[in-house]
PDB file of C-alpha atoms in Angstrom:
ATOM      1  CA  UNK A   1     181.111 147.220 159.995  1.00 87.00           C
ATOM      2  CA  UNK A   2     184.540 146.934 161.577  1.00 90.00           C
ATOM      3  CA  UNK A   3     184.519 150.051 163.477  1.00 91.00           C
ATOM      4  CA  UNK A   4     181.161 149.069 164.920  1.00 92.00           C
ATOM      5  CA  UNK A   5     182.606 145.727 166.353  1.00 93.00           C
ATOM      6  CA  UNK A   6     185.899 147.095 167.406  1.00 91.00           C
ATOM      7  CA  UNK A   7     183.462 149.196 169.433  1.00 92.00           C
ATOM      8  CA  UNK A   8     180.849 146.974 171.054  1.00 95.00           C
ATOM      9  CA  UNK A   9     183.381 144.146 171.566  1.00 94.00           C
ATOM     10  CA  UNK A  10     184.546 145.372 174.463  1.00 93.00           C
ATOM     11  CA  UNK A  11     180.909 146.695 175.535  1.00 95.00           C
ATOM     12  CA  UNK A  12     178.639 143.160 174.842  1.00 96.00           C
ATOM     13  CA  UNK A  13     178.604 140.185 176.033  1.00 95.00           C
ATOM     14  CA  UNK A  14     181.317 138.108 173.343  1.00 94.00           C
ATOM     15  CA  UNK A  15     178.104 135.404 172.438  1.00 95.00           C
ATOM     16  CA  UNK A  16     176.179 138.833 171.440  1.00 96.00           C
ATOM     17  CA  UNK A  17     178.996 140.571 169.221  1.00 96.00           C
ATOM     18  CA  UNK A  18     179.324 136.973 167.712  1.00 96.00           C
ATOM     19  CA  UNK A  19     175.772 136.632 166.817  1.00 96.00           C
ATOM     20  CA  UNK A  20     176.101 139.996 165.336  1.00 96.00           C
ATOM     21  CA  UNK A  21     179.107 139.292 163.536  1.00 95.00           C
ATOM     22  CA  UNK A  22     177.026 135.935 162.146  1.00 95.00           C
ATOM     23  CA  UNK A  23     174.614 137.477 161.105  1.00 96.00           C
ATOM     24  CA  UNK A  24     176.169 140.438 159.224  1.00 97.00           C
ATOM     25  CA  UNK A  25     178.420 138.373 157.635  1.00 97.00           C
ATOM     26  CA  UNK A  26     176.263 135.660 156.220  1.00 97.00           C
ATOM     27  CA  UNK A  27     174.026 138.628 154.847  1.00 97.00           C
ATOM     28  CA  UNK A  28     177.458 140.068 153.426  1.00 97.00           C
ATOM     29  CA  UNK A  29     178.199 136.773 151.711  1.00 97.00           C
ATOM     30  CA  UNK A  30     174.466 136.462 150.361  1.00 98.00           C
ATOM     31  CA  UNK A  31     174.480 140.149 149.036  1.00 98.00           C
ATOM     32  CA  UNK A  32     178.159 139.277 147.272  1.00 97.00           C
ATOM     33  CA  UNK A  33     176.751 135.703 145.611  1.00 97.00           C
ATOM     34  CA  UNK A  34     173.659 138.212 144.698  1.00 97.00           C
ATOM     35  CA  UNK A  35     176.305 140.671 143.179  1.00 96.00           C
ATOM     36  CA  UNK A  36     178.364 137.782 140.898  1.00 96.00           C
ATOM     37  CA  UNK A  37     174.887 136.563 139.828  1.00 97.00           C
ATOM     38  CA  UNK A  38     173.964 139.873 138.374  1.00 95.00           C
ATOM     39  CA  UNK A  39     177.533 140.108 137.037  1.00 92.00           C
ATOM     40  CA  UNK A  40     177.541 137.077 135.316  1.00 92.00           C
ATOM     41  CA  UNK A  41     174.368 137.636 134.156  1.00 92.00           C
ATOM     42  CA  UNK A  42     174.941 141.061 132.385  1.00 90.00           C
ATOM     43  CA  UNK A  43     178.631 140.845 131.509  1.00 86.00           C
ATOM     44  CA  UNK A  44     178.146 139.584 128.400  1.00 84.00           C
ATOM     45  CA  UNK A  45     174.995 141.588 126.755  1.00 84.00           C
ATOM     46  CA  UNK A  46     177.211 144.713 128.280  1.00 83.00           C
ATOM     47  CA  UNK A  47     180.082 143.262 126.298  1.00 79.00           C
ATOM     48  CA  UNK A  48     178.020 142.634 123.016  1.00 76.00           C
ATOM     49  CA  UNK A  49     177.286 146.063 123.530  1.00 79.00           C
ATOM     50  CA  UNK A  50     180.384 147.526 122.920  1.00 69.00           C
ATOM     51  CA  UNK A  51     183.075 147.666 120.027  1.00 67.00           C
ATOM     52  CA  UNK A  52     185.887 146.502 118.732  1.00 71.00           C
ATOM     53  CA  UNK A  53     187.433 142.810 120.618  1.00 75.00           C
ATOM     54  CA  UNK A  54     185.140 143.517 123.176  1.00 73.00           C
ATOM     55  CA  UNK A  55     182.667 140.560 122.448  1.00 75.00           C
ATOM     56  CA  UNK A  56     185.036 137.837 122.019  1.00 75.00           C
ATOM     57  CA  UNK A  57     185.534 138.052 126.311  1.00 77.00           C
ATOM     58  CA  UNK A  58     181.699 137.783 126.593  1.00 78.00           C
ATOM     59  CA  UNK A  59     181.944 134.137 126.883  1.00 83.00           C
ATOM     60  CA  UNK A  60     184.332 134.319 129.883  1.00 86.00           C
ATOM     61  CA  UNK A  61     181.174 133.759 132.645  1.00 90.00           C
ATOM     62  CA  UNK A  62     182.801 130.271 134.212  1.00 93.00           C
ATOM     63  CA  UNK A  63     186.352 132.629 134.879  1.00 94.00           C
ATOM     64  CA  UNK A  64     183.815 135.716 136.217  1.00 93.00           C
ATOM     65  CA  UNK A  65     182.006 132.844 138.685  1.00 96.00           C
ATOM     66  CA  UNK A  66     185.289 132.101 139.763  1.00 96.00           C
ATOM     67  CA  UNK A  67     186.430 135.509 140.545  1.00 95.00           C
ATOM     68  CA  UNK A  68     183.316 136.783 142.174  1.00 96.00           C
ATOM     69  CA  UNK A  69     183.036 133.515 144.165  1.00 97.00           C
ATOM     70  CA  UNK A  70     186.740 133.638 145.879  1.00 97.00           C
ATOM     71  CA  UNK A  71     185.120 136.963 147.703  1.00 97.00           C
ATOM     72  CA  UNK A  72     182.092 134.989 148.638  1.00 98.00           C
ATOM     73  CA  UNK A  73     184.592 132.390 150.551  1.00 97.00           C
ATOM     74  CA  UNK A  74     186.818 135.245 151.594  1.00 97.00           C
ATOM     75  CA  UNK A  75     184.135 136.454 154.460  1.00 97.00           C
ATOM     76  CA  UNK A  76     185.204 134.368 157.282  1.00 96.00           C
ATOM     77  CA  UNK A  77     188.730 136.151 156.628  1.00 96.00           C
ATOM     78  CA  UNK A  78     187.559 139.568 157.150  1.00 95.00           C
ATOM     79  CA  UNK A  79     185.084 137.939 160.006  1.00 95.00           C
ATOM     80  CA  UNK A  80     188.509 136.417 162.269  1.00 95.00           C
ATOM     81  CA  UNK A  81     190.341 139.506 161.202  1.00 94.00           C
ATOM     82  CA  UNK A  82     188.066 142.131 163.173  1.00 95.00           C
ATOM     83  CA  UNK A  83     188.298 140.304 166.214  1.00 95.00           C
ATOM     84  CA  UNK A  84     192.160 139.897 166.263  1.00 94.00           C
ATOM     85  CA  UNK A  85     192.197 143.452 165.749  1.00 94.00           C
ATOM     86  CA  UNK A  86     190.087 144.585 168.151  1.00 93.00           C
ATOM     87  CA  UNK A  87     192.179 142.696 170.775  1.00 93.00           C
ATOM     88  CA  UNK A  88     195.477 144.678 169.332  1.00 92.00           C
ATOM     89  CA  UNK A  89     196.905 141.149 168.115  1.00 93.00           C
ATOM     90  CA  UNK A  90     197.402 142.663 164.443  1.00 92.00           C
ATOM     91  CA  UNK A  91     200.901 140.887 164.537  1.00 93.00           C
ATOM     92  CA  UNK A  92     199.053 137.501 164.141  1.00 92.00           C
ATOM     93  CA  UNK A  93     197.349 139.085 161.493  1.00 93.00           C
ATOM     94  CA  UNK A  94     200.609 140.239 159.815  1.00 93.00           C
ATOM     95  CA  UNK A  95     201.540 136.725 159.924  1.00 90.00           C
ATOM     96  CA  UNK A  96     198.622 135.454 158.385  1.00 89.00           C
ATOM     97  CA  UNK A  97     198.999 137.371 155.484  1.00 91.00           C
ATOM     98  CA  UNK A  98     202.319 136.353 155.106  1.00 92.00           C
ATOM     99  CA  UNK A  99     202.139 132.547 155.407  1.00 89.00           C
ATOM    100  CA  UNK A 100     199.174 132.765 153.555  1.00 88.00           C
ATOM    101  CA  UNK A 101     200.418 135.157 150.530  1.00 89.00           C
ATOM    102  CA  UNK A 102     203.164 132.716 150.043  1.00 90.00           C
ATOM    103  CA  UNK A 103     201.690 129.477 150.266  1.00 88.00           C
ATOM    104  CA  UNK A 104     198.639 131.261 147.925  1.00 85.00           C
ATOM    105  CA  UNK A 105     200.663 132.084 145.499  1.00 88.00           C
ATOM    106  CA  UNK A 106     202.123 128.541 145.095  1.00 90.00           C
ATOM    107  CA  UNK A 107     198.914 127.367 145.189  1.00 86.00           C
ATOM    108  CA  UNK A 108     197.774 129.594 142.435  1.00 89.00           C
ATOM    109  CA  UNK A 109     201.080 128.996 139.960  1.00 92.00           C
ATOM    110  CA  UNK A 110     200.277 125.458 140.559  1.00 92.00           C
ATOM    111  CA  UNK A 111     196.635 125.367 139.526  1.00 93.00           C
ATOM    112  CA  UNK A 112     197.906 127.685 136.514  1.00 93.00           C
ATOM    113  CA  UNK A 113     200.524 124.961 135.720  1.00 94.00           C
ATOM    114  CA  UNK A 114     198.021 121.873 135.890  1.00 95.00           C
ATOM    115  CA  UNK A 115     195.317 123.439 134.522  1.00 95.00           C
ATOM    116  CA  UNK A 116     196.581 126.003 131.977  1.00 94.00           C
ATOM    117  CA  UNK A 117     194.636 129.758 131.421  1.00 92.00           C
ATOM    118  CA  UNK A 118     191.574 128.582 133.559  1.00 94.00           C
ATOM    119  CA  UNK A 119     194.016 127.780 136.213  1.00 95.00           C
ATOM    120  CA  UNK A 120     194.770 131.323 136.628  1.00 93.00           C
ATOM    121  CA  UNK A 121     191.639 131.966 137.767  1.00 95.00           C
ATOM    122  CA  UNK A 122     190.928 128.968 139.895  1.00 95.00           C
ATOM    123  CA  UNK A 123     194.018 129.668 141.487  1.00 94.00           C
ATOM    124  CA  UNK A 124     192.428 132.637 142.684  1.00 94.00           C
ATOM    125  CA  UNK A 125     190.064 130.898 144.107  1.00 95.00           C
ATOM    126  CA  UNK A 126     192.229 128.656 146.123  1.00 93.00           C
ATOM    127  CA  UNK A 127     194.138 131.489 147.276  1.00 92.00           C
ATOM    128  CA  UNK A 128     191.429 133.224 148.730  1.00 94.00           C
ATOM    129  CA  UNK A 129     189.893 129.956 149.647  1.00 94.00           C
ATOM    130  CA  UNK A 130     192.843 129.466 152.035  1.00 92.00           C
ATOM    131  CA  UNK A 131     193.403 132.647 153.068  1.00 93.00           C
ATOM    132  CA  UNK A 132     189.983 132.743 154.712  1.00 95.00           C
ATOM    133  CA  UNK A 133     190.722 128.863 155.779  1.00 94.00           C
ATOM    134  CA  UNK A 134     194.080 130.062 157.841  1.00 93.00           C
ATOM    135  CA  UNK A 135     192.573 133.577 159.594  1.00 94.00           C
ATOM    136  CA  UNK A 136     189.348 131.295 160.650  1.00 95.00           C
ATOM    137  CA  UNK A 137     191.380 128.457 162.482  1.00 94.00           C
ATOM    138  CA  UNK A 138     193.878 131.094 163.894  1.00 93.00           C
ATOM    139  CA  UNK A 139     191.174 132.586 165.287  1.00 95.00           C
ATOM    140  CA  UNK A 140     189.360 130.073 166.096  1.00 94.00           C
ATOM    141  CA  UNK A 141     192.391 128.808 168.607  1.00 93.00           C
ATOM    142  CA  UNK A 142     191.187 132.335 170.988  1.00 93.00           C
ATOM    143  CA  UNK A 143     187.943 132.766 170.718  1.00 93.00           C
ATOM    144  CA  UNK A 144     185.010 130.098 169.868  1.00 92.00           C
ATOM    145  CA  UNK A 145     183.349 131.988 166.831  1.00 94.00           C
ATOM    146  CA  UNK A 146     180.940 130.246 163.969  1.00 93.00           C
ATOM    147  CA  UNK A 147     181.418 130.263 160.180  1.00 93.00           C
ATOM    148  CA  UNK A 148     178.754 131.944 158.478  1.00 91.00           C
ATOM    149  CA  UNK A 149     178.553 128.860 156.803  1.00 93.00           C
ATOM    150  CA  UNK A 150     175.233 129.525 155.377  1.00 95.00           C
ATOM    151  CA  UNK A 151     175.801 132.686 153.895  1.00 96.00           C
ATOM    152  CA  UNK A 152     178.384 131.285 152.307  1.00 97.00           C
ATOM    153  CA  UNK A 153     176.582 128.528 150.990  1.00 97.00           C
ATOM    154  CA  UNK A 154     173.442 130.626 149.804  1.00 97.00           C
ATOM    155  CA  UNK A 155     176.361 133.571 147.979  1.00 97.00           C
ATOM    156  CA  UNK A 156     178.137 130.588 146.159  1.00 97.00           C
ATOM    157  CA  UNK A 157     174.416 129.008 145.016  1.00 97.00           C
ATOM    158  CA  UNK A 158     173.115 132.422 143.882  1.00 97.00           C
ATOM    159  CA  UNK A 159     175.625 133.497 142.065  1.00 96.00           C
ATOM    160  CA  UNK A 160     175.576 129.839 140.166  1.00 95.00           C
ATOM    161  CA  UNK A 161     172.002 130.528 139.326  1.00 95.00           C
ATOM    162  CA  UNK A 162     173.713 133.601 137.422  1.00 91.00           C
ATOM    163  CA  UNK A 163     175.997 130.720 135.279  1.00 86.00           C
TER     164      UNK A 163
END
């Protein structure tokens, strides 16, 4: 999708790429919560399938949800991060990733601290939770684009269903 907007950005109206954008992106989130559901879902009968210790991780689905979800609210990330490249401001992105990577990480080591094993994995979450959080309102501060709120919303409730 990226090469397509770095090419009609600068060819559409911005309110047209944007509703583009919108509406790829909330179908990207739905299709991921679609993905996680069918992962949780089948994870463990694949496990039970197979041999040796395998089986004893088929009861892992809450840490799956969590994993599959923190790329569900990663899409605004990848969303603000097309347009600042398109506009050759990849420095801000650079700086993103940077702030973000460090304040993730402390973020995740501190979930894993306060909530032991499961904190590993809600960490995760968080990280990726703020990294999309950060590249949004950078963005945001240029250019007046949405959250695909509602793709979001619908990717995090299908993939429950899979729970």
């Amino acid at each position: 999708w990226s090469p397509h907007v770095y090419k009609i950005i600068h060819e559409l109206p911005f309110e047209e790429v944007e509703a583009r954008n919108q509406r790829f992106f909330r179908i990207q989130a739905l299709l991921l919560g679609l993905a996680a559901a069918l992962l949780i879902i089948i994870y463990p009968v694949a496990l039970k399938i197979g041999a040796g210790h395998l089986p004893n991780y088929a009861s892992l689905r809450r840490e799956l949800f969590l994993l599959a979800a923190a790329y569900v609210v990663l899409v605004p990330y990848y969303h603000g991060q097309n347009y600042l490249l398109a506009f050759d401001r990849g420095r801000e992105v650079l700086r993103v990733n940077l702030m973000v990577g460090t304040v993730g990480m402390a973020v995740q080591i501190g979930f894993m601290w306060f909530l032991g094993p499961l904190g590993i994995y809600v960490g995760f979450f968080g990280q990726l939770f703020v990294r999309a959080a950060c590249m949004f309102y950078i963005v945001r501060r240029h250019w007046r684009i949405g959250l695909p709120w509602q793709g979001i919303a619908g990717g995090l409730s299908i993939a429950l269903l899979g729970m």
